[in-house]
XYZ file of C-alpha atoms in Angstrom:
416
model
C 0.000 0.000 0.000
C 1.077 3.682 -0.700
C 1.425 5.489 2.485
C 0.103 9.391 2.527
C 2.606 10.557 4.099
C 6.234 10.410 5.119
C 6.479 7.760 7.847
C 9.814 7.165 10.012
C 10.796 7.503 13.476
C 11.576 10.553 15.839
C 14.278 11.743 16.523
C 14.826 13.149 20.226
C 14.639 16.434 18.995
C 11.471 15.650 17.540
C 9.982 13.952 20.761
C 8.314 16.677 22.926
C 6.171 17.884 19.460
C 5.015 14.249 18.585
C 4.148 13.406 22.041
C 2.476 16.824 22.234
C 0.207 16.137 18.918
C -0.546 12.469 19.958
C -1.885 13.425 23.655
C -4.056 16.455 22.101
C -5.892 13.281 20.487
C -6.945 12.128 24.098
C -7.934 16.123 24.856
C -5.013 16.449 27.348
C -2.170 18.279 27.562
C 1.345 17.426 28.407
C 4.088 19.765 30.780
C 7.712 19.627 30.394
C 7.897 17.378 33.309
C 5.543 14.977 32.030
C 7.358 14.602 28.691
C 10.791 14.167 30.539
C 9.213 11.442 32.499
C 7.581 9.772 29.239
C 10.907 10.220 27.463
C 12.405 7.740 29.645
C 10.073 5.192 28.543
C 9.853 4.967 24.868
C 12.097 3.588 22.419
C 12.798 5.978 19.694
C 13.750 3.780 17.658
C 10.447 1.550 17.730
C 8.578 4.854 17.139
C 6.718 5.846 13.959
C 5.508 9.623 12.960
C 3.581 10.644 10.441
C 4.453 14.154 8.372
C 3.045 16.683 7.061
C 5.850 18.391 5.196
C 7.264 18.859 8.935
C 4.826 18.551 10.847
C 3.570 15.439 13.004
C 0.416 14.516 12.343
C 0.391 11.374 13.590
C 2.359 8.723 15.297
C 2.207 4.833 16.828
C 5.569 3.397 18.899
C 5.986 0.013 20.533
C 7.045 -1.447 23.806
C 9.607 -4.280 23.635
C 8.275 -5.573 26.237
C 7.401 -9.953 27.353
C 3.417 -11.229 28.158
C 2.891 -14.640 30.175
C 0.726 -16.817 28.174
C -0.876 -20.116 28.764
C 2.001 -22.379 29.891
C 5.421 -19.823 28.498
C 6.381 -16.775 28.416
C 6.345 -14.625 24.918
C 7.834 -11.399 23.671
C 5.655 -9.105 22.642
C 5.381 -5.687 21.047
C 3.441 -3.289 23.168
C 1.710 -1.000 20.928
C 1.262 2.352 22.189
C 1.430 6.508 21.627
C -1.217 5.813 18.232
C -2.931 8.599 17.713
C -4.128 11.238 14.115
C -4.337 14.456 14.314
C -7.593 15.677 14.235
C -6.868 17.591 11.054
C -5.587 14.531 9.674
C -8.663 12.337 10.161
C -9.900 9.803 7.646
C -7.071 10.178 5.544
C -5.435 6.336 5.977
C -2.962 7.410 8.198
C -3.559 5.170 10.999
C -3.616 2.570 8.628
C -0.353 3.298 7.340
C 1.073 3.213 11.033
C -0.059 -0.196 11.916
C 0.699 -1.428 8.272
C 3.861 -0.076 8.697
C 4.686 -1.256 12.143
C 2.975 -5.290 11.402
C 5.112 -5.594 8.527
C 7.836 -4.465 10.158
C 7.546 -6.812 12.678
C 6.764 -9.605 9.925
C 10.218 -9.061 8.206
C 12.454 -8.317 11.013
C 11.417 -11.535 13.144
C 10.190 -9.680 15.866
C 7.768 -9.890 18.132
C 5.335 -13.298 17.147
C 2.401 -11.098 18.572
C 1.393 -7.291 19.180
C -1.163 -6.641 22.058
C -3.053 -2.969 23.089
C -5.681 -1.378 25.144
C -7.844 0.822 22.600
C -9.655 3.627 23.566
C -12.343 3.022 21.195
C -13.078 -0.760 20.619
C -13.873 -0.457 17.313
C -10.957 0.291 15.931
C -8.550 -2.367 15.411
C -10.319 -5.499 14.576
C -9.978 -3.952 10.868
C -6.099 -4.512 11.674
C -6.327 -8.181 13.148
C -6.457 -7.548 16.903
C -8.989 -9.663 18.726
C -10.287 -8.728 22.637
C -8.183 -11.380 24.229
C -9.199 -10.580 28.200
C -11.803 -8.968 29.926
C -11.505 -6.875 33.265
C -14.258 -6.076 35.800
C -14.603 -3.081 37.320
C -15.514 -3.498 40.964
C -17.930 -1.322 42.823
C -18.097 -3.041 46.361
C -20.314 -1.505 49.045
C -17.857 -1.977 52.471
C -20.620 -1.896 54.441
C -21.273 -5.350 53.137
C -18.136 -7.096 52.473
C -18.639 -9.735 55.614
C -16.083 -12.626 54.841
C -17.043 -16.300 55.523
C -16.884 -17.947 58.787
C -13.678 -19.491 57.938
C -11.752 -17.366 56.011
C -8.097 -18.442 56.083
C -6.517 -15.451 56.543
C -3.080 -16.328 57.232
C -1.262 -15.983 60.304
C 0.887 -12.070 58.494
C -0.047 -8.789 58.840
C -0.492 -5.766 56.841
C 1.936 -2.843 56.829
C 1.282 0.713 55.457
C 5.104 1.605 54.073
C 6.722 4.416 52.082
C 7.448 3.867 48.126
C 11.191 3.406 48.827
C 10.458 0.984 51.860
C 7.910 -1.178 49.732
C 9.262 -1.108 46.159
C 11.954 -3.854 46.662
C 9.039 -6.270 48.325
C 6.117 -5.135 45.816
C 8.940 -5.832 42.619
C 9.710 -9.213 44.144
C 6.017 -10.547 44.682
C 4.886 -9.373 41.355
C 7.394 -11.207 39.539
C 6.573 -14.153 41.303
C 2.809 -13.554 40.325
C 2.989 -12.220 36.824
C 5.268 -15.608 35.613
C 1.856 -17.508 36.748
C -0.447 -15.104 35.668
C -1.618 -15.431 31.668
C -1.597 -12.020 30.567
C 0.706 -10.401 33.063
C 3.700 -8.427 31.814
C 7.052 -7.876 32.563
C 7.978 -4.974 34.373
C 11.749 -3.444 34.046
C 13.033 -1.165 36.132
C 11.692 2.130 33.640
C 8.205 0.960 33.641
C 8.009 0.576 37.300
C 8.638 3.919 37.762
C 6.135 4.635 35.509
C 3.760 2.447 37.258
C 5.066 4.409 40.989
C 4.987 7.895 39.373
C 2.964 9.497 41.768
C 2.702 13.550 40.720
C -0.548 15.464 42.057
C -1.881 15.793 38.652
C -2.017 12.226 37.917
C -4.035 11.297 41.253
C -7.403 13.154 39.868
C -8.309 14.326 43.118
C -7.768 11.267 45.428
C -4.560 11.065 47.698
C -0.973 10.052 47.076
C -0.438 5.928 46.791
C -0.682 4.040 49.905
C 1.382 1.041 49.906
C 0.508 -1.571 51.861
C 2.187 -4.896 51.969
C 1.038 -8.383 53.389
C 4.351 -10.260 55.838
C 4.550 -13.939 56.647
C 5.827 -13.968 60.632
C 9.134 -15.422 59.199
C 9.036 -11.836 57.162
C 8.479 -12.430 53.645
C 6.099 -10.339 51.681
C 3.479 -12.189 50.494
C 1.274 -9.741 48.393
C 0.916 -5.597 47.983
C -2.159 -3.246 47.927
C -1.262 0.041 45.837
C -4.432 2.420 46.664
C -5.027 6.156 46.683
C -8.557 7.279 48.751
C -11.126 9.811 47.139
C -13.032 11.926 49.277
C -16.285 12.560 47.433
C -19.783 13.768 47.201
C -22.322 13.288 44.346
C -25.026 16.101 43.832
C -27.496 15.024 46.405
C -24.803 15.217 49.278
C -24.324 11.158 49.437
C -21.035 10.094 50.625
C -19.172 8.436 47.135
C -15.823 8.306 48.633
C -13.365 5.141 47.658
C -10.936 2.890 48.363
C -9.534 3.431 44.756
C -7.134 0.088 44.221
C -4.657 0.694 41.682
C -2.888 -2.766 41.578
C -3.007 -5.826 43.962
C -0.944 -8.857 43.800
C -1.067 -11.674 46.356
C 1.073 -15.204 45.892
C -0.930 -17.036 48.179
C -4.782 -17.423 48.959
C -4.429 -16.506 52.697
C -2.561 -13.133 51.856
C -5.380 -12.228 49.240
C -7.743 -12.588 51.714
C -5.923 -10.509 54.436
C -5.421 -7.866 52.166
C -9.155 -7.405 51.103
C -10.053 -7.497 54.994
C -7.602 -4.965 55.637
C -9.126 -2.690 52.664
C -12.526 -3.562 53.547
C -11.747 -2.352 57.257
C -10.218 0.729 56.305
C -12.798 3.713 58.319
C -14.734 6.528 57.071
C -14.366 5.140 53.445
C -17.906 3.222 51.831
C -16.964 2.197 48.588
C -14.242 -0.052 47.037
C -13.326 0.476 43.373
C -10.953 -1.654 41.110
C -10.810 -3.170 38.001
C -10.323 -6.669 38.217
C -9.828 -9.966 36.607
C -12.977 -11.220 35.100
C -13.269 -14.499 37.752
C -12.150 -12.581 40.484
C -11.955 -14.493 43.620
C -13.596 -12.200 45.826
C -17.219 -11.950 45.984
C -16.958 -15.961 46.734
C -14.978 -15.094 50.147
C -18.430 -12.956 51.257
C -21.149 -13.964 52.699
C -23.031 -11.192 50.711
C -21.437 -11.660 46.574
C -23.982 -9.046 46.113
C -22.106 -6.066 48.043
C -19.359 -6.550 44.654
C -21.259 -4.356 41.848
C -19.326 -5.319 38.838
C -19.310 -4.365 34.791
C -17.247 -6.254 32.172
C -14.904 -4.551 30.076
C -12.504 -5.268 27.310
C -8.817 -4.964 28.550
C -6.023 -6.175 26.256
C -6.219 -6.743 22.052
C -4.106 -9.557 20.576
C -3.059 -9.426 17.328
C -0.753 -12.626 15.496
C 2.109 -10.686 13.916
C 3.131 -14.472 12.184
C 0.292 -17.066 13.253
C 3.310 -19.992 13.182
C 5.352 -18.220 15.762
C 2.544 -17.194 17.825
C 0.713 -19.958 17.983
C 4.143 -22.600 18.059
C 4.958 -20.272 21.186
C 2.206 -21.195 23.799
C 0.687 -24.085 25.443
C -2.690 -26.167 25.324
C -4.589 -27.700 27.579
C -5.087 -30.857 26.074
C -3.634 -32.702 23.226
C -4.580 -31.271 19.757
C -4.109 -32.373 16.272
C -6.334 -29.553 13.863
C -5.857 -27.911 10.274
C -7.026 -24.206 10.604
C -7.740 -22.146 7.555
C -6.952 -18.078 8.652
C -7.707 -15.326 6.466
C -5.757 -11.886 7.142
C -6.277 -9.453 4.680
C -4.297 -6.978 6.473
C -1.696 -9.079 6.898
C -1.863 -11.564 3.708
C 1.407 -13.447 4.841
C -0.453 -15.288 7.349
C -3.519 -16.289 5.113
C -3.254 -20.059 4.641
C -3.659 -23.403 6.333
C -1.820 -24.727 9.048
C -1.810 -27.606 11.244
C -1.345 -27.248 14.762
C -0.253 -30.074 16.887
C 0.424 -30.008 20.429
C 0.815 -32.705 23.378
C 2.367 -31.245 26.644
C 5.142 -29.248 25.733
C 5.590 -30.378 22.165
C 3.992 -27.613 19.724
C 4.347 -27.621 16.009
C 2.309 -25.312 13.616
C 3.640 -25.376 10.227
C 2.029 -24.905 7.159
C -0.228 -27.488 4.963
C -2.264 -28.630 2.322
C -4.605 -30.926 3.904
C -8.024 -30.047 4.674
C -9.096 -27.622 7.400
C -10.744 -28.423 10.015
C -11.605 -25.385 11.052
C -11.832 -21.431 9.496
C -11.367 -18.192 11.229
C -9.447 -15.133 10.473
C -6.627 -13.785 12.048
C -8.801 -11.659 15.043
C -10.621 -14.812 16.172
C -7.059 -16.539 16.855
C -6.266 -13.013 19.007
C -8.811 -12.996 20.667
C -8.596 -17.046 21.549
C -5.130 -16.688 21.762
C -4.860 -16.148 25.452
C -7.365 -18.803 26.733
C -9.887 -16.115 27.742
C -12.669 -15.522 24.841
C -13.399 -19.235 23.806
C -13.491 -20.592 19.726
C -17.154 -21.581 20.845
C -18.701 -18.556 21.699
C -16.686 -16.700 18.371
C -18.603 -19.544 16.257
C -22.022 -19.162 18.131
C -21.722 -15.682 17.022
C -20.057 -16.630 13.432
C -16.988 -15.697 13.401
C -15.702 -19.414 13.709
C -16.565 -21.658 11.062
C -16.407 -25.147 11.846
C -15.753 -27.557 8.823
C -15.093 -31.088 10.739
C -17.567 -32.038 13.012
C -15.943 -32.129 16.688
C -13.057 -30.339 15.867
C -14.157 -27.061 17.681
C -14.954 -28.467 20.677
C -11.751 -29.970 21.120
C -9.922 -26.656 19.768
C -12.076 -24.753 22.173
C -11.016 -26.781 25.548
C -7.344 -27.038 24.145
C -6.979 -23.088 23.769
C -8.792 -22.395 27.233
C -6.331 -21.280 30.282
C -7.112 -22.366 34.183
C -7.939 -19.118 35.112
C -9.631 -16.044 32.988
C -6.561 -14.240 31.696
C -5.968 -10.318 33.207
C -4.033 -7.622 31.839
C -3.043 -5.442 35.088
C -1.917 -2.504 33.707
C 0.846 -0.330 34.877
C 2.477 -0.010 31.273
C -0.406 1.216 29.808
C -0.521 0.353 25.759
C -3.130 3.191 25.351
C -4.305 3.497 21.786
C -6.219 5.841 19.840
C-alpha cells in the first residue's frame, strides 16, 4: 500500500512535538515534566511519525516488552502513543502506522504477537487484533463485604510503608505472580517507575499511593495493595468516597484474603473500586457476593504478527491435532492453512495442504489466543466456522487457560 505521508521515526529532537500532537488526540495536555518522564520510557527507535511536510500529524511506537501466556512466556510488542491528528482524520494514516509497524515486525522476526488497550473498541479489529481478556470493574459496598466464617486469613499482617520501603518487596512478589499469571507483563526497572509515578496531577483528586504490603511472621512479603482514597460527594450530598485500588498482587490465597479485609476495614471510606480480573476471587470469600457491583470490560487486544510463531509459542490444555484455515487481509502473509499439533510441551504449527478443520481469520485466533474468549462462543456468534464435526470443541477446551486471563496494567498500551 502507498502510504500518505512520510512515515519514520523521531528523533529526540522531535519527541516533545510528537508526544504533544498524539496526547491532544486524548484532549489532554502534556508539561515539560511529564514529557521528561515519558521520554524515559519509549524507544525511539520503535517509534513511527507521520508528516506533514514537517509537521507530526500522527504517530504509533511500541514497547519491547514480554506477556505470560498459557504455559510460556512470549515477547511481545506493546503498541502504544497511536494517535491522528484531528486535522488529519480519515485520511489512511492510521492505517499506514499499523501497516507499517505489522510488517515491520513480519520481516524483522520480531515480536510473534502485538497486544493494546484501545480507547475506542472499534478500531482495530480492521487490523487483526482480537479482545483477548476482559476486566471487571468493581464497585463493592464496604458496608457489606462480611467474609465467611472461615476465612483463612493467614497468620501475616499488613503494613502501610513508604514507596522506597515497599518497592523492593512489591517488585519481588509481582514477579513471582505475573510468571503464573496469563496475561501479566514484565515490568523493568523504567516501567516501574512509571507504574510508581505518583505527581498530584495524575491522582485526579484522590490522595498520594498508599502502599501496603502483606508479611509472613518469618518476614516475607506475600502480596501488595497500591491504593489512593477519594473523598467525594455526588449532587445530592451522598457520601461516594473510595478505596480506589490501583494494583493488587497476592502469591498465596491466605494473603489475598488478608489484604481485602484490611481494605474492607479501612474507616470513614464506603466504597471499594478496582478493576479486576474477570473471575475474580472475591465476591466468593463474602457472605453477601452481592455487596461486589461489577461491569465487564474489554482490557487487552491480541493481534498474530506471524500465526506460526505465535501460535508454536504457547501451550494447550489438552492434546490437539487440527488444520485451521486463517484469512488476514491486512496481513496476507499469514492467510493459509496450518496444522497445529500439540501434546504437553511439544507444539508444532507449520504450514499445509490438507483439509481444514476449522476457518477463522486472524482476530478470532487473538482474541482465543490467550485462553480467555473461547473458539465456541466466536462460532455461536459466526466468526468461527467449523468444517469437521468435533473439531471445535476440542480446539475450544485445548486453547482455554485455568484461570480467565488479566491484563493489570501499569504499562499502559493506550491506543487511539
Amino acid at each position: 500500500m502507498t502510504d500518505p505521508y512520510l512515515l519514520r521515526p523521531v528523533t529526540d529532537g522531535e519527541f516533545a512535538i510528537w508526544a504533544r500532537v498524539i496526547a491532544n488526540t486524548y484532549g489532554s495536555d502534556r508539561s515539560d515534566e511529564e514529557l521528561a518522564h515519558e521520554r524515559a520510557t519509549i524507544e525511539l527507535d520503535r517509534t513511527i511519525a507521520a508528516f506533514d511536510g514537517d509537521t507530526p500529524v500522527g504517530g504509533a511506537a511500541i514497547y519491547t516488552r514480554s506477556l505470560t501466556v498459557p504455559g510460556a512466556v512470549l515477547p511481545v510488542a506493546g503498541v502504544t502513543w497511536v494517535g491522528v491528528a484531528p486535522t488529519h482524520r480519515r485520511r489512511g494514516v492510521l492505517t499506514s502506522m499499523m501497516h507499517k509497524q505489522l510488517t515491520g515486525l513480519h520481516e524483522s522476526g520480531g515480536e510473534p504477537i502485538a497486544v493494546l488497550r484501545p480507547s475506542e473498541a472499534a478500531i482495530y479489529g480492521r487490523f487483526g487484533y482480537g479482545p483477548a481478556t476482559r476486566g471487571n470493574q468493581l464497585r463493592c459496598d464496604k458496608r457489606s463485604m462480611l467474609f465467611r466464617p472461615g476465612t483463612d486469613f493467614g497468620d501475616g499482617n499488613i503494613q502501610l510503608l513508604d514507596r522506597d520501603t515497599a518497592r523492593p518487596s512489591i517488585e519481588k512478589v509481582y514477579e513471582q505472580v505475573r510468571t503464573a499469571s496469563v496475561a501479566w507483563p514484565d515490568r523493568a526497572e523504567r516501567f516501574w517507575n512509571n507504574r510508581l509515578d505518583d505527581a498530584p496531577h495524575s491522582r485526579d483528586g484522590a490522595t498520594s499511593l498508599r502502599y501496603a504490603v502483606h508479611r509472613e511472621p518469618h518476614g516475607d512479603t506475600t502480596g501488595y495493595a497500591l491504593y489512593r482514597i477519594n473523598d467525594a460527594r455526588d449532587a445530592l450530598g451522598n457520601d461516594t468516597s473510595a478505596v480506589q485500588i490501583v494494583e493488587l498482587a497476592a502469591a498465596t490465597r491466605q494473603a489475598y484474603a488478608a489484604l481485602w479485609r484490611f481494605l474492607a476495614g479501612i474507616d470513614l471510606v464506603p466504597w471499594i473500586e478496582y478493576e479486576a480480573a474477570a473471575d475474580e476471587p472475591l465476591p466468593h470469600l463474602l457472605t453477601e457476593p452481592r455487596a461486589v457491583r461489577s461491569t465487564v470490560v474489554d482490557r487487552l487486544w491480541v493481534r498474530l504478527v506471524d500465526v506460526d510463531r505465535a501460535l508454536a509459542g504457547r501451550r494447550y490444555a489438552t492434546p490437539l491435532d487440527v488444520v485451521l484455515n486463517v484469512e488476514d487481509d491486512f496481513c496476507p502473509w499469514n492467510t493459509g492453512r496450518y496444522r497445529l499439533q500439540a501434546e504437553g510441551d511439544a507444539v508444532i504449527c507449520e504450514r499445509t495442504k490438507a483439509p481444514a478443520d476449522l476457518q477463522l481469520t486472524a482476530a478470532e485466533l487473538g482474541a482465543a489466543f490467550l485462553g480467555g474468549t473461547t473458539l465456541a462462543s466466536l462460532a455461536a456468534a459466526g466468526l468461527v466456522r467449523e468444517l469437521r464435526s468435533g473439531a471445535l470443541a476440542r480446539t475450544t477446551r485445548a486453547f482455554r487457560a485455568d484461570r480467565e486471563p488479566f491484563y493489570p496494567g501499569g504499562w499502559a498500551f493506550p491506543a487511539y
